[in-house]
XYZ file of C-alpha atoms in Angstrom:
409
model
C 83.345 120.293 200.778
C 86.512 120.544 198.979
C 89.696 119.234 201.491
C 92.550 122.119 200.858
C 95.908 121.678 201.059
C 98.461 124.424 202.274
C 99.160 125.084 198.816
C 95.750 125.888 197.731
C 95.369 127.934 200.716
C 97.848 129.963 199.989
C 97.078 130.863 196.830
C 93.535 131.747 197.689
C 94.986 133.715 200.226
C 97.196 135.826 197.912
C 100.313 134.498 199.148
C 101.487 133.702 195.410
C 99.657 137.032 194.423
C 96.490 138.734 193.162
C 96.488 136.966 189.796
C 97.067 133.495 191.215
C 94.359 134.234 193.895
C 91.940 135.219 191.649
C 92.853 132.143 189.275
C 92.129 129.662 192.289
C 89.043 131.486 193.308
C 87.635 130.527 189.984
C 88.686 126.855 189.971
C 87.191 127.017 193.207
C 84.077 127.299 192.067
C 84.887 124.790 189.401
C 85.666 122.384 191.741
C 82.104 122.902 193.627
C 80.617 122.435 190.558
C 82.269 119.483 189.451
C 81.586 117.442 193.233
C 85.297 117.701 193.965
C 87.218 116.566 197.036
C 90.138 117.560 196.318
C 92.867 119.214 193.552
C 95.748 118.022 192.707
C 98.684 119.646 191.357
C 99.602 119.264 187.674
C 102.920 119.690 185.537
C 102.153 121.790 182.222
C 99.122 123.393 180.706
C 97.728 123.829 177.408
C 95.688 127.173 176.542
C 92.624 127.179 174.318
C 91.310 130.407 175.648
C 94.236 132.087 173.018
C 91.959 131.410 170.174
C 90.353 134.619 169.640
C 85.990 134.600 170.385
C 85.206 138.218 170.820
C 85.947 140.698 173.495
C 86.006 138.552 176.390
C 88.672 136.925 175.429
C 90.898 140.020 175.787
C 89.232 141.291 178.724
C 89.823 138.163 180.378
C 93.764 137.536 179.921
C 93.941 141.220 180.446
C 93.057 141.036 184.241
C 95.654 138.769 184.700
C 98.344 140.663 183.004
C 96.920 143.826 185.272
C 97.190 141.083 188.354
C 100.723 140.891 187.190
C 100.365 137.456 186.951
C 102.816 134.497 185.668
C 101.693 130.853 184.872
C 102.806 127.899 187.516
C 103.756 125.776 184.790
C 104.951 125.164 181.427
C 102.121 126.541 179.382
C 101.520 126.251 175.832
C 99.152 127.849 173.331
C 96.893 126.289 171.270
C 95.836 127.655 167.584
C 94.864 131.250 167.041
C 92.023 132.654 164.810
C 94.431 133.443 161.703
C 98.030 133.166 160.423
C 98.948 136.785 161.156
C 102.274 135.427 159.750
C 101.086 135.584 156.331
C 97.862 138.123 156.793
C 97.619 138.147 152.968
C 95.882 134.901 152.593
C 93.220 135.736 155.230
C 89.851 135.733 153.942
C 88.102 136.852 156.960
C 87.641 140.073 158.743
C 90.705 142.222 158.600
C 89.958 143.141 162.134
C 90.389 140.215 163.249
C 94.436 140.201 162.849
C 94.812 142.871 165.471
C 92.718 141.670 167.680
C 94.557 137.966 167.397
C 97.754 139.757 167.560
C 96.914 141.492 171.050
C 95.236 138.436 172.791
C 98.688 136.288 171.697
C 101.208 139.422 173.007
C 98.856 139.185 176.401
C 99.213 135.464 176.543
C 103.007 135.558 176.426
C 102.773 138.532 178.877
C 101.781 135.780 181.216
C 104.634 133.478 180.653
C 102.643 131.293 178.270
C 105.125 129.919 175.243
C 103.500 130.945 171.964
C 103.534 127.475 170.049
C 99.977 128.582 168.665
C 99.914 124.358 167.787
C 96.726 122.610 167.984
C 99.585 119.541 168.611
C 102.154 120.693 171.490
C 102.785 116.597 171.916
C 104.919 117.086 168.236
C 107.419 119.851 169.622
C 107.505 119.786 173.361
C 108.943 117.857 176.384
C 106.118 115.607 176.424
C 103.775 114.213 179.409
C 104.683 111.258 181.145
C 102.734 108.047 181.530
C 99.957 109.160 185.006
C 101.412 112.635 185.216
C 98.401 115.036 185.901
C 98.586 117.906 183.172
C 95.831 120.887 182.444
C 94.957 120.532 178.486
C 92.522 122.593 176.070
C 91.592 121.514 172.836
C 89.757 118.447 171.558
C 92.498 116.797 169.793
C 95.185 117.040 172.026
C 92.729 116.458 175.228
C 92.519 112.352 173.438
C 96.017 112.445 172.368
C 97.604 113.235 175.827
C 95.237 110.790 177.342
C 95.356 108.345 175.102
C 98.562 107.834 173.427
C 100.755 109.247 175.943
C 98.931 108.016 179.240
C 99.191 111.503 181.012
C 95.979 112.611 182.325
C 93.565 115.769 181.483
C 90.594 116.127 181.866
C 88.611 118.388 179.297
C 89.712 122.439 180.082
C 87.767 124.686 177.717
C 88.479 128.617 177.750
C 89.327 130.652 180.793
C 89.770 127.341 183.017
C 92.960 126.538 181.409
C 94.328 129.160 182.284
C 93.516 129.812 185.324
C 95.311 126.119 185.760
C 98.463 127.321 184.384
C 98.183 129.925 186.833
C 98.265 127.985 189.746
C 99.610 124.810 189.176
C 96.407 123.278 190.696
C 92.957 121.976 188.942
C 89.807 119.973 190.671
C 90.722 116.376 191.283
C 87.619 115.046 188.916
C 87.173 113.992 185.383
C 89.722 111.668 183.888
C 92.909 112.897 186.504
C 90.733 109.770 188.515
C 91.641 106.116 188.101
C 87.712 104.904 188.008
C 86.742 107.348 185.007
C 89.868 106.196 182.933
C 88.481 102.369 182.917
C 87.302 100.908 179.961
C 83.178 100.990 179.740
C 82.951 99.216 176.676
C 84.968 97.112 174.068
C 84.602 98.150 170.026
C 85.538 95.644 168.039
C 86.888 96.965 164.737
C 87.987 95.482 160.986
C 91.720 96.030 160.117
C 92.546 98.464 156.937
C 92.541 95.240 155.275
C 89.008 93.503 156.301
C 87.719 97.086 155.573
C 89.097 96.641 152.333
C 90.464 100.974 153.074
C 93.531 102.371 152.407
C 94.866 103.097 156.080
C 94.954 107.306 155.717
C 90.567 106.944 154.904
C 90.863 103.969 157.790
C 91.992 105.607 160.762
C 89.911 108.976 159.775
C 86.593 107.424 159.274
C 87.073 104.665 162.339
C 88.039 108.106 164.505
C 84.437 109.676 163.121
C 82.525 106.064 163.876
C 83.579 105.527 167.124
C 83.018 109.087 168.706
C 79.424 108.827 167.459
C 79.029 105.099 168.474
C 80.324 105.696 172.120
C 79.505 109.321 173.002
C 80.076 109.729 176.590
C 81.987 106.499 177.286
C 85.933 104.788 177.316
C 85.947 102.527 174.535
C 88.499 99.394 174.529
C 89.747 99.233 170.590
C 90.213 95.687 169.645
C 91.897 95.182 166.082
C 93.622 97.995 165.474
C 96.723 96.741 163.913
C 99.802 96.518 166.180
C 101.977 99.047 163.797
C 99.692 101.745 164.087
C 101.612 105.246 164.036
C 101.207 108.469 166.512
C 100.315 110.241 163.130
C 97.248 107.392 162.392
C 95.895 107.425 166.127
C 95.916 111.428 165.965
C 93.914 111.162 162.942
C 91.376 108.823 164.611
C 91.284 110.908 168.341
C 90.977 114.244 166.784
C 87.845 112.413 164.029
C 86.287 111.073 167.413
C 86.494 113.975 169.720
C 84.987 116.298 166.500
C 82.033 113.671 166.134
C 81.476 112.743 169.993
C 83.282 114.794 172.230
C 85.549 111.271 172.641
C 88.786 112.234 175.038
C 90.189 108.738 176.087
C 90.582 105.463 174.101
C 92.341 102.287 174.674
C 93.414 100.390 171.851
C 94.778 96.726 172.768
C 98.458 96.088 172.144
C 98.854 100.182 170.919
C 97.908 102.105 173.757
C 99.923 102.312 176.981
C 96.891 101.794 179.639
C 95.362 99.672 177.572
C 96.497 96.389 179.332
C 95.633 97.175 182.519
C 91.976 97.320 181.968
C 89.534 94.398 183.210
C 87.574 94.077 180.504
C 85.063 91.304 182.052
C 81.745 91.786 181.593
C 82.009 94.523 179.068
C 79.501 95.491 176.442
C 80.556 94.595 172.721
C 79.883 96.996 169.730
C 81.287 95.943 166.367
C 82.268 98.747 163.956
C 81.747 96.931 160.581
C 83.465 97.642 156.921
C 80.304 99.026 155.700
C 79.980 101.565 159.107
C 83.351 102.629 158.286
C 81.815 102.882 154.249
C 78.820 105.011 155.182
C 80.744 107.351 157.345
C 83.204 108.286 154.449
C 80.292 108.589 152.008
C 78.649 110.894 154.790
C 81.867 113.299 155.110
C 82.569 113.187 151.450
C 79.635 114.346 148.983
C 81.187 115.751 146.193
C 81.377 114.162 143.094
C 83.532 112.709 140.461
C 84.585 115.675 137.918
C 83.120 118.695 140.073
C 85.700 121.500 140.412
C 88.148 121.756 143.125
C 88.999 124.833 144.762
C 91.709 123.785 147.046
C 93.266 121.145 149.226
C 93.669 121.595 153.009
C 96.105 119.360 154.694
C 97.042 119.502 158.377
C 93.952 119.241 160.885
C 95.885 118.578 163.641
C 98.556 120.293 162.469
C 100.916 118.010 159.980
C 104.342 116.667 162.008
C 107.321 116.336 159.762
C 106.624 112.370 159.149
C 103.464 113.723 157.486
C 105.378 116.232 155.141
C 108.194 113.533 154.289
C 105.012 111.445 152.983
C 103.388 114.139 151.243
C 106.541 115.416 149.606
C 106.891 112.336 147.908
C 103.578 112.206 147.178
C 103.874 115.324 145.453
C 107.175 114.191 143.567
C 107.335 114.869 139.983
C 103.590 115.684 139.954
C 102.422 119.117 138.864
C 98.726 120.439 140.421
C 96.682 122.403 138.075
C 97.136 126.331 137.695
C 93.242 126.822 139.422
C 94.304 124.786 142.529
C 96.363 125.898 146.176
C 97.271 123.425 148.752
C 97.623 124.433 152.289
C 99.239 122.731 155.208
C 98.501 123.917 158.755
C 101.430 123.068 160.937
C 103.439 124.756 164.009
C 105.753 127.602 163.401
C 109.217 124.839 164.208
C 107.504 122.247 162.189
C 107.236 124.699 159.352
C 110.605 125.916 159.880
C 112.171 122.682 159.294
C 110.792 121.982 156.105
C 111.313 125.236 154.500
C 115.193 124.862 155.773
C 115.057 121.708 154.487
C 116.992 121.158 150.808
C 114.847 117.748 150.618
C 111.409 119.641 150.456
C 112.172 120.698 146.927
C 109.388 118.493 145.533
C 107.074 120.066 148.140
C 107.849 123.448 147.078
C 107.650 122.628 143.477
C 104.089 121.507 143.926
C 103.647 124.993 145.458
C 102.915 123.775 149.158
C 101.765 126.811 151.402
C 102.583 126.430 154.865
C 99.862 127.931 157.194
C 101.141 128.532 160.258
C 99.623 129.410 163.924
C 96.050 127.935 162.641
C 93.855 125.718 161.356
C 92.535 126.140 158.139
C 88.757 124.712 158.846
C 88.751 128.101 161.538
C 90.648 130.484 159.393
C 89.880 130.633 155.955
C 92.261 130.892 153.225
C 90.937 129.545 150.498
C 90.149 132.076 148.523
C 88.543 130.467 145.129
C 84.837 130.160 146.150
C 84.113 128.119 143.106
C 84.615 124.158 143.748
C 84.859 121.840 146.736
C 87.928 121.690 149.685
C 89.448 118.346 149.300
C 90.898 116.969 152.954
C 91.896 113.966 154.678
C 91.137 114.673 158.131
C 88.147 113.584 159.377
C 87.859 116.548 161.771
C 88.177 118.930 158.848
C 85.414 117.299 156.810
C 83.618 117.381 160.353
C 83.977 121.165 161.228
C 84.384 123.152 157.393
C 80.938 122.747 155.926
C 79.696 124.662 158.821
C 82.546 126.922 159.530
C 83.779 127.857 156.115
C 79.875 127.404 154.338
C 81.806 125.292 151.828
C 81.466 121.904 150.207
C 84.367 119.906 151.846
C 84.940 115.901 150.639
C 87.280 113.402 153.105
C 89.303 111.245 150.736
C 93.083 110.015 150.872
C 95.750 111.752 150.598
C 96.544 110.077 146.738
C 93.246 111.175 145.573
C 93.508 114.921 146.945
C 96.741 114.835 145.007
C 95.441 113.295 141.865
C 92.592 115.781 142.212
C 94.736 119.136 142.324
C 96.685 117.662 138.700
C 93.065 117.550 137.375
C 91.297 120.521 138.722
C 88.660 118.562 139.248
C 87.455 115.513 141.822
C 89.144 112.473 140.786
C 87.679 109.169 140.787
């Protein structure tokens, strides 16, 4: 038996109206399912449900805008299913941009802000340390727990929103102190011990540990004390592809990380040659095969990443056969191309792909030669969504690769 407060109460009983009723209705029955006791309220919300499935997707957001419905809170949108900003690189169904188009204009309808960022933690206000927020998608669900010490637990399609719409979710999951513990410690090689330049490092240790500790809190020990937000996005969003991993603590890095009693705990012990086998598994292509493309930006680049890769790029000229894309938000991508400084960038012929991700939407349209990335959750997710050859490998050798046309060694 769930325990309601007045504010629940009201807004099963339409005080806050129809949409908002029939919002908490359904997290009521979310809540039964889940064994909850209680809800609490939460501060912002993150939609997944914007990505566009099929039908039900519309129909869905729809009734609310019908209910005349607002969201509670802040409330952000994740990715869509294609860059209807630049519909001339889409190499999927051309009716999907209409579709996209009407499930975003119903989404804002509702209050939500159209960010269409699989990272909202690069452009918003962001979660405080403990504050209870409602967040979709994988990546961001480990970031927000993780890095920033908020707490989510994990809100697929059509619960997230009906969070946003009523402030309120099931007290269950990681929003509660005794599933945020630590249930095991991982200790890990440094870049250096793994003898791995750090860009391959954080990637593959991401992919390693969500396979190694599927369904558990691991306790990092050895990740170096300097490691970036950029480098522990990499390894969440590789470890919630590979094993559904949404909180980490990483000793000395992490803010909860401290507070956990780690007596008793099992060990595991990622090794150099784990790390090894993992890159070898997510990058099959070969020395010399032909390269179709690089795809940068899975999560979507911040503008530390394009300061690195424009000097990456600097003076360096890709070969005529090859495109680079980098998926990013729509102010992240505004920056840059306002930005004098990107010149190098530009000169390399960068294309920014905005409101997606380019493992979901494809772009690429040369079907002869492998994708080149260095995201781990890319080489995770594009064989099987894109039916291409993809190969994980730093951001240097995607860069030598493009000048050569061909996989560099």
């Amino acid at each position: 038996m769930i325990a309601l407060e007045p504010i629940d109460r009201a807004l099963l009983d339409g005080a806050h109206g129809a949409a908002a009723a029939r919002a908490m209705a359904i997290l009521m029955r979310y809540g039964e399912a889940s064994g909850a006791r209680r809800f609490v309220s939460v501060q912002s919300a993150h939609i997944d449900g914007c990505l566009y499935h099929g039908p039900s997707s519309i129909d869905f957001t729809r009734r609310f805008v019908d209910l005349g419905g607002r969201v509670h809170v802040p409330t952000t949108l994740n990715v869509a299913a294609v860059d209807v900003t630049h519909p001339e690189w889409h190499c999927g169904p051309p009716e999907l941009i209409p579709a996209q188009s009407e499930l975003t204009e119903l989404h804002e309808k509702l209050g939500c802000i159209p960010t269409l960022t699989c990272a909202p933690y690069q452009r918003m206000l962001r979660p405080r340390v403990g504050e209870h927020v409602a967040w979709a998608e994988s990546n961001a669900i480990v970031f927000v727990n993780s890095v920033l010490g908020a707490r989510t637990d994990r809100y697929g399609d059509f619960a997230d929103l009906c969070a946003a719409l009523t402030g309120r979710v099931p007290m269950v999951g990681l929003h509660c102190d005794e599933n945020r513990r630590a249930q095991c410690i991982v200790a890990i090689p440094s870049p250096d011990a793994a003898a791995m330049p750090r860009d391959l490092y954080f990637a593959a240790m991401g992919y390693v540990l969500g396979r190694r500790t599927i369904g558990q809190v691991p306790l990092l020990r050895g990740l170096p004390g300097d490691t970036t937000e950029d480098e522990l996005k990499a390894l969440g969003a590789a470890g919630a592809s590979s094993g559904a991993l949404a909180l980490f603590h990483a000793e000395g890095v992490t803010p909860e990380a401290d507070e956990q009693d780690i007596d008793g705990l099992p060990i595991l012990a990622i090794t150099a040659e784990d790390l090894q086998a993992a890159v070898t598994s997510l990058c099959p292509v070969e020395p010399g095969e032909r390269v179709a493309a690089i795809c940068l930006g899975t999560p979507h680049y911040s503008i530390t990443e394009f300061h690195a890769l424009n000097a990456a790029v600097r003076g360096r000229t890709p070969a005529p056969s090859i495109s680079t894309f980098v998926s990013t938000s729509r102010e992240i991508a505004a920056m840059v191309e306002a930005d004098e400084n990107f010149t190098p960038l530009r000169a390399f012929g960068v294309r920014l792909v905005v409101d997606t991700c380019t493992y979901l939407a494809p772009v690429v349209a040369e079907r002869n030669g492998a994708i080149l990335t260095t995201s781990g959750k890319y080489a995770h997710y594009g064989p099987g969504n894109l039916q291409r050859r993809i190969g994980l490998m730093t951001l240097d050798r995607c860069i030598r690769s493009a000048e050569l046309g061909t996989v560099a060694s």
